[in-house]
Tab-separated table of C-alpha atoms and ligand atoms in Angstrom:
chain	number	residue	atom	x	y	z
A	23	MET	CA	-13.847	-25.597	-2.661
A	24	MET	CA	-17.255	-26.879	-3.581
A	25	LEU	CA	-18.272	-27.535	-7.352
A	26	ARG	CA	-21.822	-25.882	-8.976
A	27	LEU	CA	-22.295	-27.838	-12.037
A	28	PRO	CA	-25.591	-25.980	-13.529
A	29	ASP	CA	-26.070	-29.164	-16.457
A	30	PRO	CA	-25.966	-32.786	-15.347
A	31	LYS	CA	-23.811	-33.376	-18.570
A	32	ASN	CA	-20.732	-32.254	-16.887
A	33	ALA	CA	-22.157	-33.490	-13.509
A	34	ARG	CA	-21.337	-36.733	-15.589
A	35	ARG	CA	-17.866	-36.065	-16.559
A	36	TRP	CA	-16.477	-35.906	-12.677
A	37	CYS	CA	-18.663	-38.701	-11.222
A	38	ALA	CA	-16.754	-40.804	-14.150
A	39	GLU	CA	-13.233	-38.546	-13.268
A	40	GLN	CA	-13.470	-39.239	-9.512
A	41	ARG	CA	-14.407	-42.868	-10.730
A	42	ALA	CA	-11.609	-43.534	-12.844
A	43	ALA	CA	-9.182	-41.977	-10.601
A	44	GLY	CA	-10.754	-45.245	-7.719
A	45	ARG	CA	-12.647	-43.016	-5.883
A	46	THR	CA	-15.879	-44.613	-4.430
A	47	ILE	CA	-18.839	-41.444	-4.784
A	48	GLY	CA	-21.815	-41.222	-2.125
A	49	PHE	CA	-24.556	-39.562	-3.677
A	50	VAL	CA	-27.231	-38.129	-1.573
A	51	PRO	CA	-30.633	-36.251	-4.000
A	52	THR	CA	-32.732	-34.017	-3.008
A	53	MET	CA	-35.241	-31.339	-3.933
A	54	GLY	CA	-33.543	-28.670	-1.345
A	55	ALA	CA	-34.902	-26.787	0.634
A	56	LEU	CA	-32.174	-28.982	2.858
A	57	HIS	CA	-32.641	-29.692	6.576
A	58	PRO	CA	-31.063	-31.786	9.143
A	59	GLY	CA	-32.071	-34.897	7.859
A	60	HIS	CA	-30.539	-34.052	4.509
A	61	MET	CA	-27.187	-32.779	6.066
A	62	GLU	CA	-27.274	-36.547	8.314
A	63	LEU	CA	-27.479	-38.239	4.894
A	64	LEU	CA	-24.372	-35.808	4.062
A	65	ARG	CA	-22.549	-36.727	6.972
A	66	ARG	CA	-22.734	-40.736	6.247
A	67	ALA	CA	-22.233	-39.947	2.097
A	68	ARG	CA	-18.778	-38.437	3.143
A	69	ALA	CA	-17.803	-41.084	5.807
A	70	GLU	CA	-18.297	-43.588	3.721
A	71	ASN	CA	-17.174	-42.403	0.261
A	72	ASP	CA	-14.057	-40.902	-0.984
A	73	VAL	CA	-15.841	-37.817	-2.383
A	74	SER	CA	-19.854	-36.425	-2.172
A	75	CYS	CA	-22.209	-35.562	-4.119
A	76	VAL	CA	-25.946	-33.787	-4.151
A	77	SER	CA	-28.215	-32.883	-6.532
A	78	ILE	CA	-31.126	-30.223	-5.644
A	79	PHE	CA	-33.363	-30.893	-8.734
A	80	VAL	CA	-37.936	-30.507	-7.868
A	81	ASN	CA	-38.635	-32.650	-10.119
A	82	PRO	CA	-42.107	-31.623	-10.873
A	83	LEU	CA	-42.827	-35.516	-12.560
A	84	GLN	CA	-43.365	-36.464	-9.200
A	85	PHE	CA	-46.191	-34.336	-7.872
A	86	ASN	CA	-49.537	-34.865	-8.369
A	87	ASP	CA	-50.726	-31.828	-7.649
A	88	PRO	CA	-49.387	-28.332	-9.339
A	89	LYS	CA	-50.216	-26.235	-5.999
A	90	ASP	CA	-48.318	-28.279	-4.607
A	91	LEU	CA	-45.167	-27.752	-6.699
A	92	ALA	CA	-45.807	-24.259	-6.676
A	93	SER	CA	-45.992	-24.091	-3.438
A	94	TYR	CA	-42.472	-26.025	-2.377
A	95	PRO	CA	-40.315	-24.455	-0.357
A	96	ARG	CA	-36.895	-23.433	-2.243
A	97	ASP	CA	-34.266	-21.687	-1.437
A	98	SER	CA	-31.125	-22.416	-3.408
A	99	GLU	CA	-28.565	-19.904	-2.613
A	100	LYS	CA	-29.104	-20.996	1.146
A	101	ASP	CA	-28.862	-24.780	0.533
A	102	ALA	CA	-25.481	-23.755	-1.461
A	103	ARG	CA	-23.500	-22.183	1.758
A	104	MET	CA	-24.771	-25.237	3.982
A	105	LEU	CA	-23.240	-28.104	2.026
A	106	GLU	CA	-20.274	-26.344	1.114
A	107	GLU	CA	-19.480	-25.290	5.180
A	108	ALA	CA	-20.603	-29.347	5.150
A	109	GLY	CA	-17.814	-30.306	2.708
A	110	CYS	CA	-19.872	-31.076	0.315
A	111	ASP	CA	-17.784	-31.487	-3.020
A	112	MET	CA	-20.659	-31.919	-5.462
A	113	ILE	CA	-23.239	-30.381	-6.385
A	114	PHE	CA	-25.914	-30.962	-9.695
A	115	THR	CA	-28.868	-29.294	-10.627
A	116	GLY	CA	-30.434	-29.605	-14.029
A	117	THR	CA	-33.862	-28.463	-15.471
A	118	LEU	CA	-36.221	-31.120	-17.246
A	119	GLU	CA	-34.893	-30.818	-20.231
A	120	GLN	CA	-31.950	-31.291	-20.149
A	121	PHE	CA	-32.495	-34.482	-18.342
A	122	PHE	CA	-34.435	-35.978	-20.692
A	123	PRO	CA	-32.327	-34.359	-24.179
A	124	GLU	CA	-34.242	-37.109	-25.970
A	125	VAL	CA	-38.033	-35.702	-25.660
A	126	GLU	CA	-38.690	-32.879	-28.484
A	127	SER	CA	-41.784	-31.636	-25.760
A	128	LEU	CA	-42.115	-32.656	-22.351
A	129	GLU	CA	-45.459	-34.611	-22.639
A	130	GLN	CA	-43.177	-37.244	-24.647
A	131	ILE	CA	-41.248	-38.217	-21.377
A	132	VAL	CA	-42.094	-42.027	-20.637
A	133	LYS	CA	-42.987	-42.227	-17.233
A	134	ARG	CA	-40.528	-46.162	-15.399
A	135	HIS	CA	-43.377	-48.167	-14.262
A	136	PRO	CA	-42.261	-47.542	-10.225
A	137	GLY	CA	-42.700	-51.655	-9.313
A	138	PRO	CA	-44.717	-53.584	-6.017
A	139	GLY	CA	-43.699	-50.952	-3.763
A	140	ALA	CA	-45.631	-48.184	-5.080
A	141	GLU	CA	-48.554	-50.007	-4.556
A	142	GLY	CA	-50.973	-48.923	-1.945
A	143	VAL	CA	-50.195	-46.907	1.209
A	144	GLU	CA	-48.010	-43.271	-0.174
A	145	GLY	CA	-48.968	-44.586	-3.788
A	146	ALA	CA	-52.627	-44.994	-3.723
A	147	ALA	CA	-52.690	-40.901	-2.254
A	148	ARG	CA	-50.712	-39.779	-4.660
A	149	PRO	CA	-51.572	-41.375	-7.914
A	150	GLY	CA	-48.458	-41.000	-10.548
A	151	HIS	CA	-45.667	-39.845	-7.635
A	152	PHE	CA	-43.883	-42.894	-7.121
A	153	ALA	CA	-43.743	-43.045	-11.080
A	154	GLY	CA	-42.463	-39.395	-11.394
A	155	VAL	CA	-39.681	-40.686	-8.716
A	156	ALA	CA	-38.579	-43.739	-9.931
A	157	THR	CA	-38.094	-41.616	-13.372
A	158	ILE	CA	-35.734	-38.840	-12.392
A	159	CYS	CA	-33.848	-41.058	-9.764
A	160	GLU	CA	-33.268	-43.089	-13.044
A	161	ARG	CA	-31.918	-40.411	-14.851
A	162	LEU	CA	-29.718	-39.213	-11.172
A	163	PHE	CA	-28.509	-42.147	-10.860
A	164	LYS	CA	-27.287	-42.442	-14.533
A	165	VAL	CA	-25.623	-38.672	-13.995
A	166	VAL	CA	-23.654	-40.720	-10.991
A	167	GLY	CA	-23.326	-44.016	-11.905
A	168	PRO	CA	-22.430	-47.272	-10.259
A	169	THR	CA	-21.937	-45.595	-6.415
A	170	ARG	CA	-23.764	-45.391	-2.889
A	171	ALA	CA	-27.267	-43.198	-2.857
A	172	TYR	CA	-28.669	-41.950	0.616
A	173	PHE	CA	-32.006	-41.874	1.256
A	174	GLY	CA	-34.045	-41.726	4.157
A	175	GLU	CA	-36.057	-43.605	5.715
A	176	LYS	CA	-39.297	-41.278	6.410
A	177	ASP	CA	-39.688	-41.356	2.372
A	178	PHE	CA	-40.260	-45.357	3.541
A	179	GLN	CA	-42.147	-46.767	0.665
A	180	GLN	CA	-40.026	-44.398	-1.791
A	181	THR	CA	-37.541	-46.479	0.031
A	182	LEU	CA	-39.139	-49.635	-1.633
A	183	VAL	CA	-39.597	-48.081	-4.929
A	184	ILE	CA	-36.317	-46.977	-5.046
A	185	LYS	CA	-34.744	-50.236	-4.267
A	186	ASP	CA	-36.953	-51.917	-6.760
A	187	LEU	CA	-35.843	-49.628	-9.929
A	188	THR	CA	-32.125	-50.273	-8.744
A	189	ARG	CA	-32.623	-54.144	-8.607
A	190	ALA	CA	-33.293	-53.366	-12.641
A	191	LEU	CA	-30.768	-51.112	-12.908
A	192	GLY	CA	-27.724	-52.683	-11.321
A	193	TYR	CA	-26.612	-49.756	-9.068
A	194	PRO	CA	-26.337	-47.859	-7.551
A	195	GLU	CA	-26.008	-49.237	-3.900
A	196	ILE	CA	-28.761	-48.066	-1.477
A	197	VAL	CA	-28.065	-46.889	2.176
A	198	VAL	CA	-30.991	-45.613	4.262
A	199	CYS	CA	-30.729	-43.438	6.846
A	200	PRO	CA	-32.666	-43.228	10.384
A	201	THR	CA	-35.261	-40.664	10.233
A	202	VAL	CA	-34.327	-37.067	12.270
A	203	ARG	CA	-36.622	-35.493	14.320
A	204	GLU	CA	-36.796	-31.770	15.666
A	205	PRO	CA	-36.745	-32.482	19.822
A	206	SER	CA	-40.013	-32.154	19.555
A	207	GLY	CA	-40.237	-35.861	17.696
A	208	LEU	CA	-41.737	-34.098	14.655
A	209	ALA	CA	-39.687	-35.945	11.424
A	210	TRP	CA	-38.298	-33.688	9.509
A	211	SER	CA	-38.834	-32.296	6.206
A	212	SER	CA	-38.869	-29.157	3.785
A	213	ARG	CA	-41.726	-29.292	3.569
A	214	ASN	CA	-41.381	-28.258	8.068
A	215	TYR	CA	-40.719	-24.543	6.762
A	216	LEU	CA	-44.063	-23.874	6.041
A	217	LEU	CA	-45.191	-24.707	8.884
A	218	SER	CA	-46.260	-22.268	11.517
A	219	GLU	CA	-45.525	-22.505	14.916
A	220	ALA	CA	-48.697	-23.409	15.783
A	221	ASP	CA	-48.538	-25.906	12.662
A	222	ARG	CA	-45.873	-27.563	14.390
A	223	VAL	CA	-46.747	-27.892	17.861
A	224	GLN	CA	-49.954	-30.242	16.218
A	225	ALA	CA	-47.612	-31.983	14.269
A	226	ALA	CA	-45.691	-33.653	16.844
A	227	CYS	CA	-48.884	-35.636	17.083
A	228	LEU	CA	-47.815	-38.063	14.543
A	229	SER	CA	-44.464	-38.806	16.111
A	230	ARG	CA	-45.903	-39.512	19.066
A	231	GLY	CA	-48.608	-42.202	17.584
A	232	LEU	CA	-46.034	-44.019	15.439
A	233	PHE	CA	-43.917	-43.815	19.420
A	234	ALA	CA	-46.992	-45.157	20.679
A	235	ALA	CA	-48.301	-47.714	18.562
A	236	ARG	CA	-44.434	-49.040	18.706
A	237	ALA	CA	-44.440	-49.068	22.774
A	238	THR	CA	-48.053	-51.153	22.286
A	239	TRP	CA	-46.241	-53.246	19.793
A	240	ARG	CA	-43.852	-54.212	22.899
A	241	THR	CA	-46.552	-54.630	25.124
A	242	GLY	CA	-46.861	-57.799	22.673
A	243	GLU	CA	-50.316	-56.561	20.447
A	244	ARG	CA	-49.397	-57.804	17.343
A	245	ASP	CA	-52.947	-57.191	15.434
A	246	PRO	CA	-52.522	-54.181	13.053
A	247	ALA	CA	-55.954	-52.467	13.492
A	248	ARG	CA	-55.349	-52.491	17.140
A	249	LEU	CA	-51.980	-50.971	16.879
A	250	ARG	CA	-53.484	-48.361	14.141
A	251	LYS	CA	-55.812	-47.168	16.340
A	252	VAL	CA	-53.170	-46.484	18.703
A	253	LEU	CA	-51.699	-44.523	16.570
A	254	LEU	CA	-55.204	-42.813	15.557
A	255	GLN	CA	-56.129	-41.991	18.852
A	256	GLU	CA	-53.075	-39.749	19.108
A	257	LEU	CA	-54.138	-37.977	16.063
A	258	GLN	CA	-57.678	-37.264	17.614
A	259	VAL	CA	-56.084	-35.343	20.214
A	260	GLU	CA	-54.600	-32.893	18.488
A	261	GLY	CA	-57.984	-33.226	15.922
A	262	VAL	CA	-55.352	-34.008	12.990
A	263	GLU	CA	-57.573	-35.631	10.321
A	264	PRO	CA	-55.368	-38.904	8.511
A	265	GLU	CA	-55.093	-39.063	4.848
A	266	TYR	CA	-54.164	-43.181	6.410
A	267	ALA	CA	-52.490	-44.092	8.991
A	268	GLU	CA	-51.311	-48.198	8.159
A	269	VAL	CA	-49.160	-50.844	9.678
A	270	ARG	CA	-47.973	-52.936	7.292
A	271	ASP	CA	-45.348	-56.105	6.904
A	272	PRO	CA	-42.347	-53.723	5.532
A	273	GLU	CA	-40.805	-56.766	3.815
A	274	ALA	CA	-43.892	-58.866	2.363
A	275	TRP	CA	-45.456	-55.266	1.729
A	276	ARG	CA	-49.299	-56.763	0.994
A	277	PRO	CA	-52.507	-55.061	2.797
A	278	ASP	CA	-53.332	-57.527	4.267
A	279	PRO	CA	-51.872	-59.093	7.356
A	280	PRO	CA	-49.868	-61.852	7.770
A	281	ASN	CA	-51.495	-64.735	8.643
A	282	GLY	CA	-50.217	-65.985	11.250
A	283	PRO	CA	-49.155	-62.923	13.418
A	284	MET	CA	-47.187	-60.276	12.173
A	285	THR	CA	-43.437	-60.218	13.281
A	286	ARG	CA	-42.623	-57.370	11.445
A	287	ALA	CA	-44.064	-53.847	11.824
A	288	GLN	CA	-43.995	-50.908	10.112
A	289	ALA	CA	-46.461	-47.937	10.822
A	290	LEU	CA	-47.441	-45.299	8.099
A	291	VAL	CA	-48.778	-41.805	8.315
A	292	ALA	CA	-49.738	-39.386	6.449
A	293	ALA	CA	-51.935	-36.137	7.057
A	294	ARG	CA	-52.593	-32.227	7.153
A	295	VAL	CA	-51.727	-30.211	9.491
A	296	GLY	CA	-52.265	-26.418	8.222
A	297	ARG	CA	-51.948	-26.486	4.642
A	298	VAL	CA	-49.201	-28.748	4.592
A	299	ARG	CA	-48.746	-32.669	3.585
A	300	LEU	CA	-46.982	-34.288	6.218
A	301	ILE	CA	-45.827	-38.081	6.331
A	302	ASP	CA	-44.181	-40.460	8.876
A	303	THR	CA	-43.067	-43.869	9.846
A	304	LEU	CA	-41.508	-46.045	12.161
A	305	ARG	CA	-40.451	-49.404	12.760
A	306	LEU	CA	-42.397	-50.589	15.207
A	307	ASP	CA	-40.175	-53.923	15.860
A	308	THR	CA	-36.912	-52.474	16.409
A	309	ASN	CA	-35.099	-49.805	17.948
A	310	ASP	CA	-34.102	-48.010	14.971
B	16	PAF	O1	-36.442	-37.649	-1.184
B	16	PAF	C1	-36.970	-36.801	-2.877
B	16	PAF	O2	-36.420	-35.433	-2.375
B	16	PAF	C2	-37.062	-37.223	-3.657
B	16	PAF	O3	-38.031	-38.162	-3.269
B	16	PAF	C3	-35.847	-37.365	-4.521
B	16	PAF	C4	-36.225	-38.567	-4.600
B	16	PAF	C5	-34.858	-36.356	-4.323
B	16	PAF	C6	-36.377	-37.926	-6.007
B	16	PAF	O4	-36.828	-36.353	-6.247
């Protein structure tokens, strides 16, 4: 039986009990509207730990656009069913008031500085977004304590921000799992539930662009501007306007390319398809 805890205080107690009994916890933080990418995170969390838990909380602090928050897909009963069938041990949720009991009004919540990983790309496109992610993740990590937490590579820059955060907190251990894609190549995201059939066909150009850039990298191309152009060509074919497209060194994480030829490269893209904003990413110099 999966335990459903609507109050983070009780979830904290459950996690403390698990640790006291010597059990490791695999934690998957989510905003619900679960999809195969989330289920893969849970599969890994279960395989690598004694017990698993998933948080479901649509965090208002990380939405820079109120319309985006209002239209974010939500289906908590379906989510709970999927998690129970997949063998999750505990799910928890909460309200902003429960996650931040020390403030009298929500305007008083002090957002965390998200660290250098938040600079540029998605951080520049969505001001305040990563501060909101870091702020809630700190609270979620306080609920689960020192454990392993599982994140998808699709939100690559988020994983940089989370790693900055866990370096500061000293826990948990972060496990980044490969992006799960639909058969068309489209990366799974909760936002895919908002796409029409026609949007879905168009949206596949994002991953086509990324894989074209990887194929070009493999021919020996190391110029980020030319790799970016290859990516963008696939979007142009579908008439999809990019919000950004960048090729960066994933470890140095600086906008300017290194002095010598690139040895590591992460391509990142964001675009609106229909009414839906999508992001995707691919490491060019590995098969991951
Ligand atoms: O990736 C997400 O779903 C969210 O950004 C997270 C990590 C659950 C924080 O709200």
